[in-house]
């Protein structure tokens, strides 16, 4: 599931300007709602923390969002992975002075996997210096391996094909393409092409449009 959260731009990523001040009300009622549904209803196994900062805290370093909200309040125990370079990008948002500090902040926010080089470069020394605990690393590894087991990567004798045995002809099968089309089709809502009635109001700059 991606991106967590309040992330909807493709320009200016990992810059200090890519930070949004969002109220708790807007976060809980708007930005969190679809992602919470993915976790509570669809039971997703992993999420990706985004590049941006929310209320001046980088998403991959945000303990309040990733731990208090997602893990504690929503009761989710899946794996969190960074977007590409997003752990190193914690520095750009001012939440760490070095890549090592960014790696420490991400571990503390339970970001279990990186698409980056921060963990590769610094986790061993951070653990040796006592800045990251063995328990934190083992918890992260446990969440990662849980997902691997759920994918069947360690169970080649399963009656279902393991993750590594799936090929494009299965993933991109005609049945799967039909299902991928069917879902969006069910969300389409067609409104009548007529002036708004007292019970039906259109607002905004195009409220008088007939199209």
Short mmCIF file of C-alpha atoms in Angstrom, two decimals:
data_model
loop_
_atom_site.label_atom_id
_atom_site.label_comp_id
_atom_site.label_asym_id
_atom_site.label_seq_id
_atom_site.Cartn_x
_atom_site.Cartn_y
_atom_site.Cartn_z
CA UNK A 1 0.00 0.00 0.00
CA UNK A 2 1.44 3.38 -0.97
CA UNK A 3 2.02 6.15 -0.19
CA UNK A 4 1.62 6.84 3.50
CA UNK A 5 0.55 9.58 3.55
CA UNK A 6 -0.84 12.88 2.21
CA UNK A 7 1.39 12.45 -0.81
CA UNK A 8 0.09 13.38 -4.23
CA UNK A 9 2.88 15.14 -6.09
CA UNK A 10 5.65 13.95 -8.39
CA UNK A 11 7.76 17.13 -8.40
CA UNK A 12 9.94 18.59 -5.69
CA UNK A 13 10.27 15.39 -3.72
CA UNK A 14 12.77 15.25 -0.86
CA UNK A 15 12.88 19.02 -0.60
CA UNK A 16 12.14 21.18 2.41
CA UNK A 17 9.21 22.67 0.51
CA UNK A 18 7.61 19.23 0.20
CA UNK A 19 6.05 19.42 3.64
CA UNK A 20 2.43 20.00 4.51
CA UNK A 21 0.75 21.37 7.62
CA UNK A 22 -2.36 19.24 7.97
CA UNK A 23 -4.81 19.27 10.85
CA UNK A 24 -5.57 16.13 12.82
CA UNK A 25 -9.16 16.36 11.61
CA UNK A 26 -8.14 16.41 7.94
CA UNK A 27 -5.63 13.61 8.46
CA UNK A 28 -8.11 11.34 10.22
CA UNK A 29 -11.18 12.09 8.08
CA UNK A 30 -9.60 12.44 4.64
CA UNK A 31 -6.00 11.27 4.23
CA UNK A 32 -6.09 8.32 6.62
CA UNK A 33 -9.52 7.00 5.61
CA UNK A 34 -8.66 5.04 2.42
CA UNK A 35 -5.39 3.78 3.86
CA UNK A 36 -7.07 2.64 7.05
CA UNK A 37 -9.61 0.75 4.93
CA UNK A 38 -6.75 -1.02 3.13
CA UNK A 39 -5.38 -2.14 6.48
CA UNK A 40 -8.60 -2.93 8.34
CA UNK A 41 -10.65 -4.35 5.47
CA UNK A 42 -8.20 -5.53 2.80
CA UNK A 43 -5.59 -6.73 5.32
CA UNK A 44 -2.61 -5.49 3.31
CA UNK A 45 0.74 -6.91 4.33
CA UNK A 46 3.01 -3.93 3.68
CA UNK A 47 2.95 -0.18 3.27
CA UNK A 48 5.38 2.35 1.87
CA UNK A 49 6.16 5.56 3.72
CA UNK A 50 6.32 8.54 1.41
CA UNK A 51 8.91 11.18 0.58
CA UNK A 52 7.07 14.13 2.04
CA UNK A 53 6.97 15.55 5.53
CA UNK A 54 3.73 16.14 7.41
CA UNK A 55 3.70 18.88 10.02
CA UNK A 56 7.49 19.10 9.66
CA UNK A 57 8.19 15.39 10.25
CA UNK A 58 9.32 13.16 7.38
CA UNK A 59 6.88 10.30 6.81
CA UNK A 60 9.53 7.58 7.16
CA UNK A 61 10.66 9.10 10.48
CA UNK A 62 7.18 9.75 11.86
CA UNK A 63 6.76 7.65 15.01
CA UNK A 64 3.34 9.11 15.70
CA UNK A 65 1.94 8.04 12.32
CA UNK A 66 3.73 4.75 11.85
CA UNK A 67 3.72 3.48 15.43
CA UNK A 68 0.97 5.17 17.42
CA UNK A 69 -1.62 5.37 14.63
CA UNK A 70 -0.89 2.45 12.30
CA UNK A 71 0.53 -0.16 14.65
CA UNK A 72 -0.98 0.69 18.03
CA UNK A 73 -4.34 2.28 17.16
CA UNK A 74 -5.14 0.32 14.00
CA UNK A 75 -3.56 -2.87 15.31
CA UNK A 76 -1.46 -3.57 12.21
CA UNK A 77 1.76 -5.60 12.31
CA UNK A 78 2.89 -5.64 8.67
CA UNK A 79 6.13 -4.37 7.19
CA UNK A 80 6.88 -0.76 6.35
CA UNK A 81 9.24 0.00 3.47
CA UNK A 82 10.68 3.34 2.45
CA UNK A 83 10.12 4.87 -0.93
CA UNK A 84 13.29 5.12 -3.03
CA UNK A 85 15.78 7.27 -1.16
CA UNK A 86 13.19 8.43 1.36
CA UNK A 87 15.25 7.45 4.41
CA UNK A 88 18.20 9.52 3.26
CA UNK A 89 15.65 12.23 2.43
CA UNK A 90 14.83 12.55 6.12
CA UNK A 91 17.86 14.85 6.21
CA UNK A 92 16.28 17.17 3.64
CA UNK A 93 13.32 17.71 5.92
CA UNK A 94 15.57 18.67 8.82
CA UNK A 95 14.82 15.62 10.97
CA UNK A 96 18.39 14.31 10.86
CA UNK A 97 21.80 15.88 10.22
CA UNK A 98 23.45 12.82 8.70
CA UNK A 99 22.48 9.70 6.79
CA UNK A 100 23.26 7.68 9.92
CA UNK A 101 20.88 9.88 11.91
CA UNK A 102 18.25 9.42 9.23
CA UNK A 103 18.65 5.63 9.44
CA UNK A 104 18.25 5.78 13.23
CA UNK A 105 15.11 7.92 12.94
CA UNK A 106 13.59 5.49 10.42
CA UNK A 107 14.28 2.47 12.64
CA UNK A 108 12.67 4.25 15.58
CA UNK A 109 9.62 4.86 13.38
CA UNK A 110 9.52 1.10 12.56
CA UNK A 111 10.47 1.46 8.91
CA UNK A 112 11.52 -2.17 8.42
CA UNK A 113 12.93 -2.14 4.87
CA UNK A 114 14.75 0.39 2.78
CA UNK A 115 14.82 1.25 -0.88
CA UNK A 116 17.93 3.25 -0.06
CA UNK A 117 21.48 2.80 1.18
CA UNK A 118 21.13 4.28 4.68
CA UNK A 119 20.55 0.95 6.45
CA UNK A 120 23.23 -0.81 4.44
CA UNK A 121 25.75 1.89 5.29
CA UNK A 122 24.98 2.50 8.94
CA UNK A 123 22.78 -0.06 10.76
CA UNK A 124 25.62 -2.27 11.93
CA UNK A 125 27.52 0.65 13.49
CA UNK A 126 24.34 2.16 14.92
CA UNK A 127 23.62 -1.13 16.68
CA UNK A 128 27.22 -1.40 17.86
CA UNK A 129 27.11 2.14 19.26
CA UNK A 130 23.84 1.46 21.07
CA UNK A 131 21.86 4.01 19.06
CA UNK A 132 19.69 1.23 17.64
CA UNK A 133 18.84 -1.78 19.78
CA UNK A 134 19.08 -5.42 18.83
CA UNK A 135 15.41 -5.78 19.79
CA UNK A 136 14.40 -3.11 17.28
CA UNK A 137 16.28 -4.85 14.49
CA UNK A 138 14.89 -8.27 15.38
CA UNK A 139 11.36 -6.89 15.42
CA UNK A 140 11.88 -5.40 11.95
CA UNK A 141 13.35 -8.65 10.61
CA UNK A 142 10.41 -10.55 12.08
CA UNK A 143 7.90 -8.38 10.28
CA UNK A 144 9.79 -8.72 7.00
CA UNK A 145 10.06 -12.50 7.27
CA UNK A 146 6.40 -12.79 8.22
CA UNK A 147 5.52 -11.27 4.86
CA UNK A 148 7.94 -13.60 3.09
CA UNK A 149 6.34 -16.62 4.72
CA UNK A 150 2.87 -15.37 3.77
CA UNK A 151 4.02 -15.14 0.16
CA UNK A 152 5.09 -18.78 0.28
CA UNK A 153 8.76 -18.10 -0.39
CA UNK A 154 9.86 -20.72 2.16
CA UNK A 155 7.23 -23.33 1.42
CA UNK A 156 7.86 -24.88 -2.02
CA UNK A 157 5.53 -27.80 -1.26
CA UNK A 158 2.46 -25.62 -0.88
CA UNK A 159 -0.52 -26.60 -3.08
CA UNK A 160 -0.52 -22.96 -4.25
CA UNK A 161 2.36 -21.61 -6.35
CA UNK A 162 5.00 -19.81 -4.35
CA UNK A 163 5.76 -16.16 -5.00
CA UNK A 164 8.90 -17.00 -6.98
CA UNK A 165 6.95 -19.44 -9.13
CA UNK A 166 4.45 -16.87 -10.37
CA UNK A 167 5.05 -15.69 -13.92
CA UNK A 168 3.60 -13.00 -16.15
CA UNK A 169 1.16 -15.41 -17.80
CA UNK A 170 -0.43 -15.95 -14.39
CA UNK A 171 -0.21 -12.43 -12.98
CA UNK A 172 -1.27 -10.82 -16.27
CA UNK A 173 -3.85 -13.46 -17.12
CA UNK A 174 -7.12 -12.67 -18.86
CA UNK A 175 -9.04 -13.36 -15.66
CA UNK A 176 -6.90 -10.92 -13.69
CA UNK A 177 -7.25 -8.26 -16.38
CA UNK A 178 -11.03 -8.63 -16.27
CA UNK A 179 -10.98 -8.28 -12.49
CA UNK A 180 -8.73 -5.20 -12.69
CA UNK A 181 -11.23 -3.60 -15.07
CA UNK A 182 -14.28 -4.67 -13.09
CA UNK A 183 -13.20 -2.91 -9.90
CA UNK A 184 -12.94 0.62 -11.35
CA UNK A 185 -16.12 0.08 -13.34
CA UNK A 186 -18.01 -0.53 -10.10
CA UNK A 187 -16.87 2.83 -8.72
CA UNK A 188 -18.17 4.94 -11.62
CA UNK A 189 -21.10 7.16 -10.75
CA UNK A 190 -23.03 8.85 -13.57
CA UNK A 191 -24.97 11.95 -12.64
CA UNK A 192 -27.97 13.15 -14.64
CA UNK A 193 -27.20 15.89 -17.15
CA UNK A 194 -29.63 18.48 -15.84
CA UNK A 195 -29.62 21.66 -13.75
CA UNK A 196 -29.14 21.03 -10.06
CA UNK A 197 -32.35 20.64 -8.07
CA UNK A 198 -32.94 21.78 -4.50
CA UNK A 199 -31.82 18.33 -3.35
CA UNK A 200 -28.75 18.24 -5.62
CA UNK A 201 -26.23 21.05 -5.41
CA UNK A 202 -23.08 21.56 -7.44
CA UNK A 203 -20.43 23.86 -6.03
CA UNK A 204 -17.19 25.31 -7.33
CA UNK A 205 -16.15 27.27 -10.42
CA UNK A 206 -17.98 24.92 -12.80
CA UNK A 207 -21.23 24.65 -10.85
CA UNK A 208 -23.24 25.87 -13.85
CA UNK A 209 -21.72 23.43 -16.29
CA UNK A 210 -24.04 21.01 -18.08
CA UNK A 211 -21.25 18.59 -19.00
#
